Short mmCIF file of C-alpha atoms and ligand atoms in Angstrom, two decimals:
data_model
loop_
_atom_site.label_atom_id
_atom_site.label_comp_id
_atom_site.label_asym_id
_atom_site.label_seq_id
_atom_site.Cartn_x
_atom_site.Cartn_y
_atom_site.Cartn_z
CA MET A 1 16.11 8.20 -22.50
CA GLN A 2 17.75 9.68 -19.17
CA LYS A 3 20.89 8.29 -17.34
CA ASP A 4 19.83 6.87 -13.52
CA ARG A 5 16.16 6.27 -14.63
CA GLY A 6 15.95 2.38 -16.12
CA GLN A 7 13.10 -0.25 -17.08
CA TRP A 8 11.36 -2.79 -16.39
CA SER A 9 12.55 -6.42 -18.66
CA SER A 10 9.19 -7.75 -19.22
CA THR A 11 5.86 -7.21 -18.40
CA LEU A 12 6.12 -10.03 -15.44
CA GLY A 13 9.09 -8.03 -13.95
CA PHE A 14 6.60 -4.70 -14.03
CA VAL A 15 3.77 -7.24 -12.33
CA LEU A 16 5.52 -8.65 -9.79
CA ALA A 17 6.96 -5.36 -9.22
CA ALA A 18 4.28 -3.66 -8.70
CA ALA A 19 2.50 -6.06 -7.35
CA GLY A 20 4.85 -6.21 -4.80
CA SER A 21 4.25 -2.51 -3.77
CA ALA A 22 0.19 -2.65 -3.02
CA ILE A 23 1.11 -6.23 -1.34
CA GLY A 24 2.07 -5.25 1.70
CA LEU A 25 1.14 -5.01 4.97
CA GLY A 26 -1.29 -3.30 3.64
CA ASN A 27 -2.86 -6.85 2.82
CA ILE A 28 -1.99 -8.59 5.97
CA TRP A 29 -1.29 -6.28 8.75
CA ARG A 30 -4.52 -3.75 7.67
CA PHE A 31 -6.89 -5.72 5.83
CA PRO A 32 -8.34 -7.60 8.25
CA TYR A 33 -7.84 -5.20 11.33
CA VAL A 34 -9.87 -2.73 9.63
CA THR A 35 -12.02 -5.87 8.25
CA GLY A 36 -12.42 -6.73 11.89
CA THR A 37 -13.35 -3.54 13.52
CA ASN A 38 -16.15 -2.62 10.61
CA GLY A 39 -17.86 -4.79 10.67
CA GLY A 40 -16.50 -8.08 8.44
CA ALA A 41 -18.06 -8.95 5.49
CA ALA A 42 -20.16 -5.97 4.71
CA PHE A 43 -16.90 -4.15 4.89
CA VAL A 44 -14.95 -6.70 2.45
CA ILE A 45 -18.00 -6.51 -0.21
CA ILE A 46 -17.55 -2.24 -0.95
CA TYR A 47 -13.83 -2.76 -0.30
CA LEU A 48 -13.63 -4.37 -3.69
CA ALA A 49 -16.79 -2.59 -4.74
CA CYS A 50 -14.23 0.18 -4.75
CA VAL A 51 -11.21 -1.99 -6.12
CA VAL A 52 -13.43 -2.66 -8.87
CA PHE A 53 -15.49 0.82 -9.78
CA ILE A 54 -13.24 3.17 -8.82
CA CYS A 55 -9.11 1.74 -8.18
CA LEU A 56 -9.01 -0.31 -11.43
CA PRO A 57 -9.33 2.72 -13.34
CA PHE A 58 -7.52 4.55 -11.48
CA LEU A 59 -5.48 2.49 -12.15
CA LEU A 60 -4.63 2.24 -15.39
CA ALA A 61 -4.72 6.28 -15.43
CA GLU A 62 -1.96 6.31 -13.40
CA LEU A 63 0.01 4.23 -15.40
CA VAL A 64 -1.17 5.78 -19.27
CA LEU A 65 0.51 9.15 -17.36
CA GLY A 66 3.79 7.37 -16.24
CA ARG A 67 4.09 5.21 -19.27
CA HIS A 68 3.27 8.05 -21.28
CA THR A 69 5.74 11.05 -19.33
CA GLN A 70 8.64 8.74 -18.56
CA ARG A 71 8.34 10.38 -15.20
CA ASN A 72 7.84 10.87 -11.76
CA PRO A 73 4.67 12.03 -10.03
CA VAL A 74 5.54 15.71 -10.03
CA GLY A 75 7.46 15.26 -14.09
CA ALA A 76 4.41 13.04 -15.60
CA ILE A 77 1.96 16.37 -14.52
CA ALA A 78 4.44 19.35 -15.50
CA ALA A 79 5.38 17.49 -18.96
CA ILE A 80 1.22 17.74 -19.61
CA LYS A 81 0.44 21.14 -18.18
CA LYS A 82 3.03 23.55 -16.87
CA GLY A 83 1.69 25.36 -13.60
CA ARG A 84 2.14 25.65 -9.85
CA ALA A 85 -0.94 24.77 -9.08
CA TRP A 86 -1.00 20.89 -11.17
CA THR A 87 2.08 20.55 -10.53
CA LEU A 88 1.83 20.33 -6.49
CA VAL A 89 -0.41 17.97 -6.48
CA GLY A 90 2.43 15.86 -7.89
CA GLY A 91 3.83 17.21 -4.80
CA LEU A 92 1.86 15.98 -2.30
CA GLY A 93 1.64 12.69 -4.41
CA VAL A 94 5.97 12.47 -3.77
CA PHE A 95 5.35 13.99 0.29
CA THR A 96 2.38 11.22 0.68
CA GLY A 97 4.98 8.57 0.17
CA VAL A 98 7.93 10.22 2.59
CA CYS A 99 5.00 9.83 5.08
CA ILE A 100 3.46 6.75 5.21
CA LEU A 101 7.67 5.06 4.52
CA SER A 102 8.02 7.25 7.63
CA TYR A 103 5.38 4.95 9.84
CA TYR A 104 4.78 2.41 7.84
CA SER A 105 8.63 1.18 8.33
CA VAL A 106 7.92 1.56 12.09
CA ILE A 107 5.00 -0.81 11.72
CA ALA A 108 7.40 -3.31 9.88
CA GLY A 109 10.39 -2.81 11.73
CA TRP A 110 7.85 -4.72 14.04
CA ALA A 111 7.35 -7.56 12.10
CA PHE A 112 10.60 -7.94 11.23
CA GLY A 113 11.81 -7.85 15.03
CA TYR A 114 8.98 -10.57 15.91
CA ILE A 115 11.02 -13.21 13.70
CA PHE A 116 13.34 -12.96 16.67
CA LYS A 117 11.12 -11.98 19.49
CA THR A 118 9.46 -15.91 18.51
CA ILE A 119 11.78 -17.10 19.68
CA LEU A 120 14.79 -15.03 21.70
CA ALA A 121 10.78 -13.59 24.35
CA PRO A 122 7.68 -15.18 23.46
CA ALA A 123 6.48 -14.42 26.31
CA MET A 124 7.09 -10.65 25.73
CA PRO A 125 3.79 -8.90 25.68
CA HIS A 126 3.67 -6.80 22.40
CA ALA A 127 2.69 -3.29 24.41
CA ASP A 128 5.80 -3.65 26.02
CA PHE A 129 7.14 -4.71 22.26
CA ALA A 130 6.04 -1.98 20.89
CA SER A 131 7.04 0.77 23.53
CA SER A 132 10.37 -0.24 25.02
CA PRO A 133 12.63 2.31 22.14
CA LEU A 134 15.77 0.42 22.60
CA ILE A 135 14.21 -2.45 20.73
CA VAL A 136 11.87 -0.70 18.51
CA LEU A 137 14.45 2.39 17.17
CA PRO A 138 17.03 0.21 15.69
CA LEU A 139 13.77 -2.27 14.08
CA PHE A 140 12.66 0.74 12.30
CA ALA A 141 16.42 2.32 11.33
CA VAL A 142 17.13 -1.67 9.72
CA PHE A 143 13.84 -1.92 8.05
CA ILE A 144 14.92 1.34 6.48
CA VAL A 145 18.60 0.96 5.83
CA LEU A 146 17.73 -2.44 3.90
CA THR A 147 15.19 -0.66 2.06
CA ILE A 148 17.56 1.75 0.80
CA LEU A 149 19.92 -0.98 -0.19
CA VAL A 150 17.40 -2.81 -2.26
CA VAL A 151 16.51 1.06 -3.40
CA VAL A 152 20.23 2.33 -4.44
CA GLY A 153 20.04 -1.05 -6.69
CA GLY A 154 17.82 0.89 -9.32
CA VAL A 155 15.42 -0.69 -11.31
CA ARG A 156 16.05 -3.92 -12.79
CA HIS A 157 18.33 -4.81 -10.99
CA GLY A 158 17.11 -3.70 -7.21
CA ILE A 159 13.91 -3.59 -7.44
CA GLU A 160 13.03 -6.83 -10.18
CA ARG A 161 15.18 -9.36 -9.20
CA TRP A 162 14.17 -9.42 -5.32
CA ALA A 163 10.67 -8.81 -6.34
CA LYS A 164 10.87 -11.76 -9.07
CA VAL A 165 13.19 -14.12 -6.02
CA LEU A 166 10.55 -12.95 -3.20
CA MET A 167 6.66 -12.35 -4.20
CA PRO A 168 6.39 -16.44 -5.57
CA VAL A 169 7.57 -17.11 -1.85
CA LEU A 170 5.17 -15.17 0.04
CA LEU A 171 2.44 -16.70 -2.21
CA LEU A 172 3.71 -19.90 -1.17
CA LEU A 173 4.21 -19.13 2.87
CA MET A 174 0.77 -18.23 2.29
CA VAL A 175 -0.68 -21.39 1.34
CA VAL A 176 0.17 -22.98 3.47
CA LEU A 177 -0.81 -21.26 6.47
CA ILE A 178 -4.28 -20.82 4.88
CA ILE A 179 -4.14 -25.03 4.69
CA ARG A 180 -3.54 -24.99 8.38
CA GLY A 181 -6.09 -22.35 9.51
CA MET A 182 -9.09 -24.25 7.62
CA THR A 183 -8.19 -28.12 9.37
CA LEU A 184 -8.78 -24.94 12.26
CA PRO A 185 -12.07 -25.84 14.45
CA GLY A 186 -12.88 -21.80 14.00
CA ALA A 187 -12.63 -21.80 10.29
CA LYS A 188 -16.11 -21.89 9.78
CA GLN A 189 -16.57 -18.45 12.34
CA GLY A 190 -13.90 -16.95 10.28
CA LEU A 191 -15.33 -17.43 6.60
CA GLU A 192 -19.04 -16.72 8.14
CA PHE A 193 -17.03 -13.41 9.36
CA LEU A 194 -15.20 -12.77 6.27
CA PHE A 195 -18.08 -13.89 3.22
CA LYS A 196 -21.47 -13.64 5.35
CA PRO A 197 -22.47 -8.95 5.49
CA ASP A 198 -24.97 -7.18 7.50
CA PHE A 199 -24.69 -4.13 6.34
CA SER A 200 -26.57 -2.35 8.94
CA ALA A 201 -23.43 -1.19 10.70
CA VAL A 202 -22.37 0.50 7.28
CA ASN A 203 -22.21 4.29 7.91
CA ALA A 204 -19.88 6.94 6.35
CA THR A 205 -16.69 6.33 8.00
CA VAL A 206 -16.96 2.79 7.54
CA ILE A 207 -17.38 3.82 3.77
CA MET A 208 -14.69 5.53 3.55
CA ALA A 209 -12.20 3.30 5.51
CA ALA A 210 -13.02 0.48 2.47
CA LEU A 211 -12.13 3.09 -0.14
CA GLY A 212 -9.88 4.49 1.66
CA HIS A 213 -8.04 1.21 2.39
CA ALA A 214 -7.82 0.00 -1.31
CA PHE A 215 -6.58 3.04 -2.84
CA PHE A 216 -3.58 2.54 0.24
CA SER A 217 -3.19 -1.73 -0.39
CA LEU A 218 -3.49 -0.61 -4.32
CA SER A 219 -0.43 2.02 -3.76
CA LEU A 220 -2.74 4.71 -5.78
CA GLY A 221 -3.24 8.00 -5.54
CA MET A 222 0.90 9.31 -4.26
CA GLY A 223 2.13 8.53 -7.82
CA ALA A 224 3.73 4.61 -6.93
CA ILE A 225 1.93 4.12 -10.22
CA ILE A 226 2.78 6.52 -12.12
CA THR A 227 6.53 5.91 -11.21
CA TYR A 228 6.25 2.46 -11.66
CA GLY A 229 4.24 2.71 -15.41
CA SER A 230 7.56 4.96 -16.43
CA TYR A 231 9.48 2.19 -16.03
CA LEU A 232 7.43 0.39 -18.77
CA PRO A 233 8.09 0.16 -22.06
CA LYS A 234 5.43 1.28 -24.94
CA ASN A 235 4.67 -2.40 -26.27
CA VAL A 236 2.99 -3.51 -22.63
CA ASN A 237 -0.55 -4.67 -22.65
CA LEU A 238 -1.65 -1.81 -19.90
CA TRP A 239 -4.98 -3.47 -19.38
CA VAL A 240 -4.02 -7.29 -18.66
CA ALA A 241 -0.17 -5.52 -15.88
CA GLY A 242 -3.04 -3.39 -14.12
CA GLY A 243 -5.79 -5.45 -13.87
CA SER A 244 -3.02 -8.57 -13.30
CA VAL A 245 -1.79 -6.00 -10.72
CA ALA A 246 -5.55 -5.28 -9.12
CA LEU A 247 -6.08 -9.47 -9.06
CA PHE A 248 -3.71 -10.12 -7.22
CA ASP A 249 -3.79 -7.22 -4.61
CA THR A 250 -6.85 -8.46 -3.98
CA LEU A 251 -6.67 -12.06 -3.90
CA ILE A 252 -3.79 -11.27 -1.18
CA ALA A 253 -5.65 -9.78 0.82
CA LEU A 254 -8.69 -11.98 1.04
CA MET A 255 -5.92 -14.76 1.11
CA ALA A 256 -5.23 -12.61 4.23
CA GLY A 257 -8.22 -12.93 5.92
CA LEU A 258 -8.94 -16.56 5.14
CA MET A 259 -5.05 -17.11 6.80
CA ILE A 260 -6.25 -14.92 9.81
CA PHE A 261 -10.01 -14.98 10.68
CA PRO A 262 -10.43 -18.93 11.68
CA ALA A 263 -7.42 -18.47 13.70
CA VAL A 264 -9.48 -15.30 15.57
CA PHE A 265 -11.86 -17.03 15.95
CA ALA A 266 -10.42 -20.85 17.24
CA THR A 267 -8.57 -19.30 20.23
CA GLY A 268 -12.13 -17.15 20.66
CA ARG A 269 -10.73 -13.94 20.38
CA SER A 270 -12.31 -10.81 18.72
CA PRO A 271 -11.38 -9.93 15.67
CA ALA A 272 -12.13 -5.84 16.10
CA SER A 273 -8.84 -6.16 18.33
CA GLY A 274 -8.12 -3.18 16.34
CA PRO A 275 -3.89 -2.36 14.83
CA PRO A 276 -1.73 -4.76 17.18
CA LEU A 277 -4.61 -7.63 15.87
CA VAL A 278 -2.05 -9.42 13.53
CA PHE A 279 1.11 -8.78 16.60
CA GLU A 280 -1.02 -9.47 19.92
CA VAL A 281 -3.54 -12.00 18.19
CA LEU A 282 -1.53 -13.98 16.08
CA PRO A 283 1.66 -15.38 18.25
CA ALA A 284 -1.17 -16.53 20.66
CA VAL A 285 -2.89 -18.33 18.19
CA PHE A 286 0.03 -19.79 16.57
CA ALA A 287 1.27 -20.79 20.31
CA GLU A 288 -1.48 -22.58 20.74
CA MET A 289 -0.83 -24.77 17.36
CA PRO A 290 1.51 -27.48 17.21
CA LEU A 291 4.61 -26.28 15.51
CA GLY A 292 3.84 -23.05 16.71
CA MET A 293 6.97 -21.35 16.81
CA VAL A 294 7.98 -22.25 13.29
CA VAL A 295 4.65 -21.51 12.05
CA ALA A 296 5.21 -17.92 13.43
CA VAL A 297 8.57 -17.63 12.05
CA VAL A 298 7.50 -17.86 8.73
CA PHE A 299 4.79 -15.89 8.78
CA PHE A 300 6.65 -12.95 10.47
CA ILE A 301 9.87 -13.31 7.22
CA LEU A 302 6.79 -13.35 5.55
CA LEU A 303 5.42 -9.92 6.47
CA SER A 304 8.67 -8.71 6.14
CA ILE A 305 8.55 -9.67 2.50
CA ALA A 306 5.83 -8.46 1.69
CA ALA A 307 6.13 -4.96 3.73
CA LEU A 308 9.92 -4.93 1.87
CA THR A 309 8.37 -4.60 -0.94
CA SER A 310 6.17 -1.84 -0.59
CA THR A 311 8.18 0.77 1.67
CA VAL A 312 11.12 -0.16 -1.69
CA SER A 313 8.30 1.55 -3.68
CA LEU A 314 7.42 4.42 -1.90
CA LEU A 315 11.53 5.09 -1.39
CA GLU A 316 11.15 4.94 -5.21
CA VAL A 317 8.59 7.60 -5.48
CA VAL A 318 10.67 9.85 -3.64
CA THR A 319 14.06 9.22 -5.31
CA SER A 320 13.04 9.00 -8.72
CA TYR A 321 11.67 12.67 -8.26
CA PHE A 322 14.75 14.00 -7.10
CA VAL A 323 16.61 11.86 -9.64
CA ASP A 324 14.86 13.58 -13.14
CA GLU A 325 13.76 17.09 -11.20
CA ARG A 326 16.88 17.55 -8.95
CA ARG A 327 19.31 15.45 -10.87
CA TRP A 328 20.95 14.14 -8.18
CA THR A 329 22.59 10.80 -8.57
CA ARG A 330 20.26 7.50 -7.31
CA THR A 331 22.44 6.72 -4.62
CA LYS A 332 22.05 10.06 -2.65
CA SER A 333 18.14 10.54 -3.44
CA VAL A 334 17.99 6.95 -1.28
CA TRP A 335 20.63 7.69 1.69
CA VAL A 336 19.54 11.51 2.01
CA VAL A 337 15.37 10.47 1.24
CA GLY A 338 16.22 7.34 3.85
CA ALA A 339 17.31 9.84 6.69
CA PHE A 340 14.82 12.03 5.99
CA CYS A 341 12.22 9.15 6.61
CA PHE A 342 13.57 8.25 9.55
CA VAL A 343 13.95 11.41 10.95
CA ILE A 344 10.41 12.07 11.07
CA GLY A 345 9.55 8.61 11.56
CA LEU A 346 11.16 9.23 14.83
CA PRO A 347 7.44 9.99 16.73
CA SER A 348 5.36 7.87 14.34
CA ALA A 349 8.07 4.61 16.57
CA LEU A 350 7.25 6.80 20.10
CA SER A 351 4.26 6.74 19.73
CA GLN A 352 3.05 3.20 20.85
CA GLY A 353 4.55 3.71 24.31
CA ALA A 354 8.20 4.33 24.12
CA SER A 355 8.23 7.84 24.62
CA GLU A 356 6.26 7.11 28.53
CA THR A 357 9.57 4.85 28.58
CA LEU A 358 11.92 7.56 27.77
CA GLY A 359 10.43 9.70 29.91
CA GLY A 360 8.34 12.06 28.33
CA MET A 361 5.45 12.31 28.36
CA SER A 362 2.23 10.57 25.85
CA LEU A 363 2.17 11.30 22.19
CA PHE A 364 -1.43 12.80 21.30
CA GLY A 365 -1.94 10.70 24.04
CA ASN A 366 -4.96 7.28 23.47
CA THR A 367 -5.36 7.80 20.12
CA SER A 368 -1.35 7.63 19.05
CA PHE A 369 0.27 9.77 16.05
CA LEU A 370 0.92 6.93 14.54
CA PHE A 371 -2.89 5.93 13.94
CA ILE A 372 -3.19 9.89 13.07
CA MET A 373 -0.30 9.80 10.41
CA ASP A 374 -2.49 6.51 9.10
CA PHE A 375 -5.32 8.25 8.68
CA ILE A 376 -4.13 11.96 7.24
CA TRP A 377 -1.55 10.31 4.86
CA GLY A 378 -2.88 6.18 3.78
CA ASN A 379 -6.15 7.34 4.25
CA LEU A 380 -7.70 11.09 3.05
CA SER A 381 -4.17 11.72 0.87
CA LEU A 382 -4.58 9.15 -0.75
CA ALA A 383 -8.15 9.96 -1.86
CA ILE A 384 -7.91 13.23 -1.87
CA GLY A 385 -4.14 12.67 -4.24
CA ALA A 386 -6.75 9.84 -6.41
CA LEU A 387 -9.76 13.08 -7.20
CA LEU A 388 -7.30 15.95 -8.42
CA LEU A 389 -5.16 13.62 -10.37
CA CYS A 390 -8.69 11.83 -11.87
CA ILE A 391 -9.55 15.56 -13.07
CA PHE A 392 -6.56 15.95 -14.23
CA VAL A 393 -6.29 12.66 -16.78
CA GLY A 394 -10.11 13.47 -17.05
CA TRP A 395 -10.34 16.63 -17.83
CA VAL A 396 -7.02 18.80 -18.28
CA TRP A 397 -4.51 16.06 -20.19
CA GLY A 398 -8.31 15.02 -22.11
CA ILE A 399 -9.70 11.17 -22.71
CA ARG A 400 -8.38 11.10 -26.27
CA SER A 401 -4.12 11.26 -25.93
CA ALA A 402 -4.65 9.71 -22.15
CA GLY A 403 -6.95 6.66 -24.39
CA LYS A 404 -4.57 6.94 -27.03
CA GLU A 405 -1.55 6.09 -24.75
CA LEU A 406 -3.90 3.57 -23.19
CA GLY A 407 -4.82 1.35 -26.42
CA GLN A 408 -0.59 1.24 -27.32
CA GLY A 409 0.60 -2.38 -26.68
CA SER A 410 -3.59 -3.61 -26.51
CA ASP A 411 -6.08 -4.22 -29.29
CA LEU A 412 -8.93 -4.13 -27.60
CA GLY A 413 -11.59 -1.75 -29.60
CA PRO A 414 -12.66 2.10 -28.92
CA TRP A 415 -15.00 1.22 -26.47
CA ALA A 416 -12.77 -0.09 -24.14
CA VAL A 417 -11.29 3.28 -23.93
CA ARG A 418 -14.22 4.76 -24.13
CA THR A 419 -16.16 3.02 -20.85
CA TRP A 420 -12.62 3.73 -19.37
CA GLY A 421 -12.31 7.09 -20.17
CA PHE A 422 -16.46 7.88 -18.53
CA PHE A 423 -15.01 6.25 -15.35
CA ILE A 424 -12.34 8.71 -15.09
CA ARG A 425 -13.91 11.91 -16.00
CA TRP A 426 -17.03 10.78 -14.57
CA VAL A 427 -17.89 7.64 -11.64
CA CYS A 428 -14.17 7.76 -9.73
CA PRO A 429 -13.91 11.46 -9.49
CA VAL A 430 -17.64 11.77 -8.56
CA LEU A 431 -17.93 8.65 -6.20
CA ILE A 432 -14.57 9.68 -4.41
CA PHE A 433 -15.94 13.23 -3.52
CA LEU A 434 -19.01 12.16 -2.70
CA VAL A 435 -16.98 9.73 0.32
CA LEU A 436 -14.83 12.48 1.25
CA LEU A 437 -18.34 14.87 1.89
CA ASN A 438 -20.40 12.16 3.33
CA LEU A 439 -16.98 11.96 5.51
CA PHE A 440 -17.75 15.35 6.34
CA ASN A 441 -20.86 14.78 7.55
CA VAL A 442 -22.35 16.57 4.82
CA PHE A 443 -25.36 14.42 4.02
CA GLY A 444 -26.35 13.59 7.95
CA ASP A 445 -26.01 10.57 9.65
N1 LIG B 1 0.27 -1.00 -0.92
C1 LIG B 1 1.21 -0.64 0.27
C2 LIG B 1 0.68 -1.96 0.89
O1 LIG B 1 -0.59 -3.51 0.82
C3 LIG B 1 1.40 0.42 0.65
C4 LIG B 1 1.81 1.44 0.33
C5 LIG B 1 1.14 2.59 -0.31
C6 LIG B 1 2.77 1.31 -0.77
C7 LIG B 1 1.03 3.50 -0.96
C8 LIG B 1 2.82 2.94 -1.69
C9 LIG B 1 2.25 3.74 -1.86
O2 LIG B 1 0.85 -2.13 1.88
#
């Protein structure tokens, strides 16, 4: 094995690191607001269906590809099929990683900043916070540097060691906040919003949002799981490892819903407040609670921890590409890519009002640059990447070879691999394709 690559120490090490990648702002910031704006329970059910029928088989495909080739997304594809066209699919993944990291770190910087804002300036409105360049830019930079420092440590001593400590802490903190939420007067309404579906409002956008979010939340479609899978030893059971990651991630998203919606209803606010939901609504909710400041500080520490283990995986994808393909050292890759992400993240960081504060114009008017980035890279690009990767694994590489890798380390019968193959060749690509077509209104309204 090539120097500078590394390997997880155990299945648990992998599961915690991959769950750390999956669990992040996607679960705690994005899932509640997307659920809120897309009507609640019906969205949740479609999202869960996407996780089980599309994302889970696809997650295994990424793991298989990564472990078999022991490469980054670009190298993994090239190791199986030479040729520019398919390599570009890996390239799209790496590029998507850079783009997601660039705006994701902006939001992560807010979460980090809110730990201090809660104590130092509790009355400051979120809009003032997000539109102040002197606040958001340093936070954005600090978050990228934190990410760099973890990734520089490498696979086992950086990512795995941190994930092993941070993930259990996160889980514990969430349980405390849910218990608090369940004792609020809005608990029943919150539960109904989350679990009592009304399918009348479901349309193409809602379905795309659910599918895109399922990919985003599980870190799929851009090679993060290929990369993490590439550090897996051969004796690990991929079904168990992959299944645990999907289960954990979904559990944490639902827990985030349980943590947030009762609180939203308890204070008579709208669940459809959009992206600022967590940042605008929750501090106000906390302020009305006994020990509110402590709870708020705990919550934003939790959100920052979750975000960090995800930004680490985004940076790791790009780093592994430079380490494997360009023979850069890990240290050089990490700093260069980190700096690049900071530069291309600047418009996102300034798009929440800070560019106007600086005397410039508003970036892209009301639909901010940040959310355009989120839609293109955090939604569309992941679904397109996943569609292409399904075709690659199912048809180009072939189910027989891929299935052999999947079977290694597991004692499930051939039926399991055959079922998986059917999903990767037919079910996943066809469904993803239909959802994408639907988005472009091919089937009418
Ligand atoms: N899954 C992460 C989250 O939910 C975000 C992410 C997306 C990380 C894609 C890596 C790759 O926050």
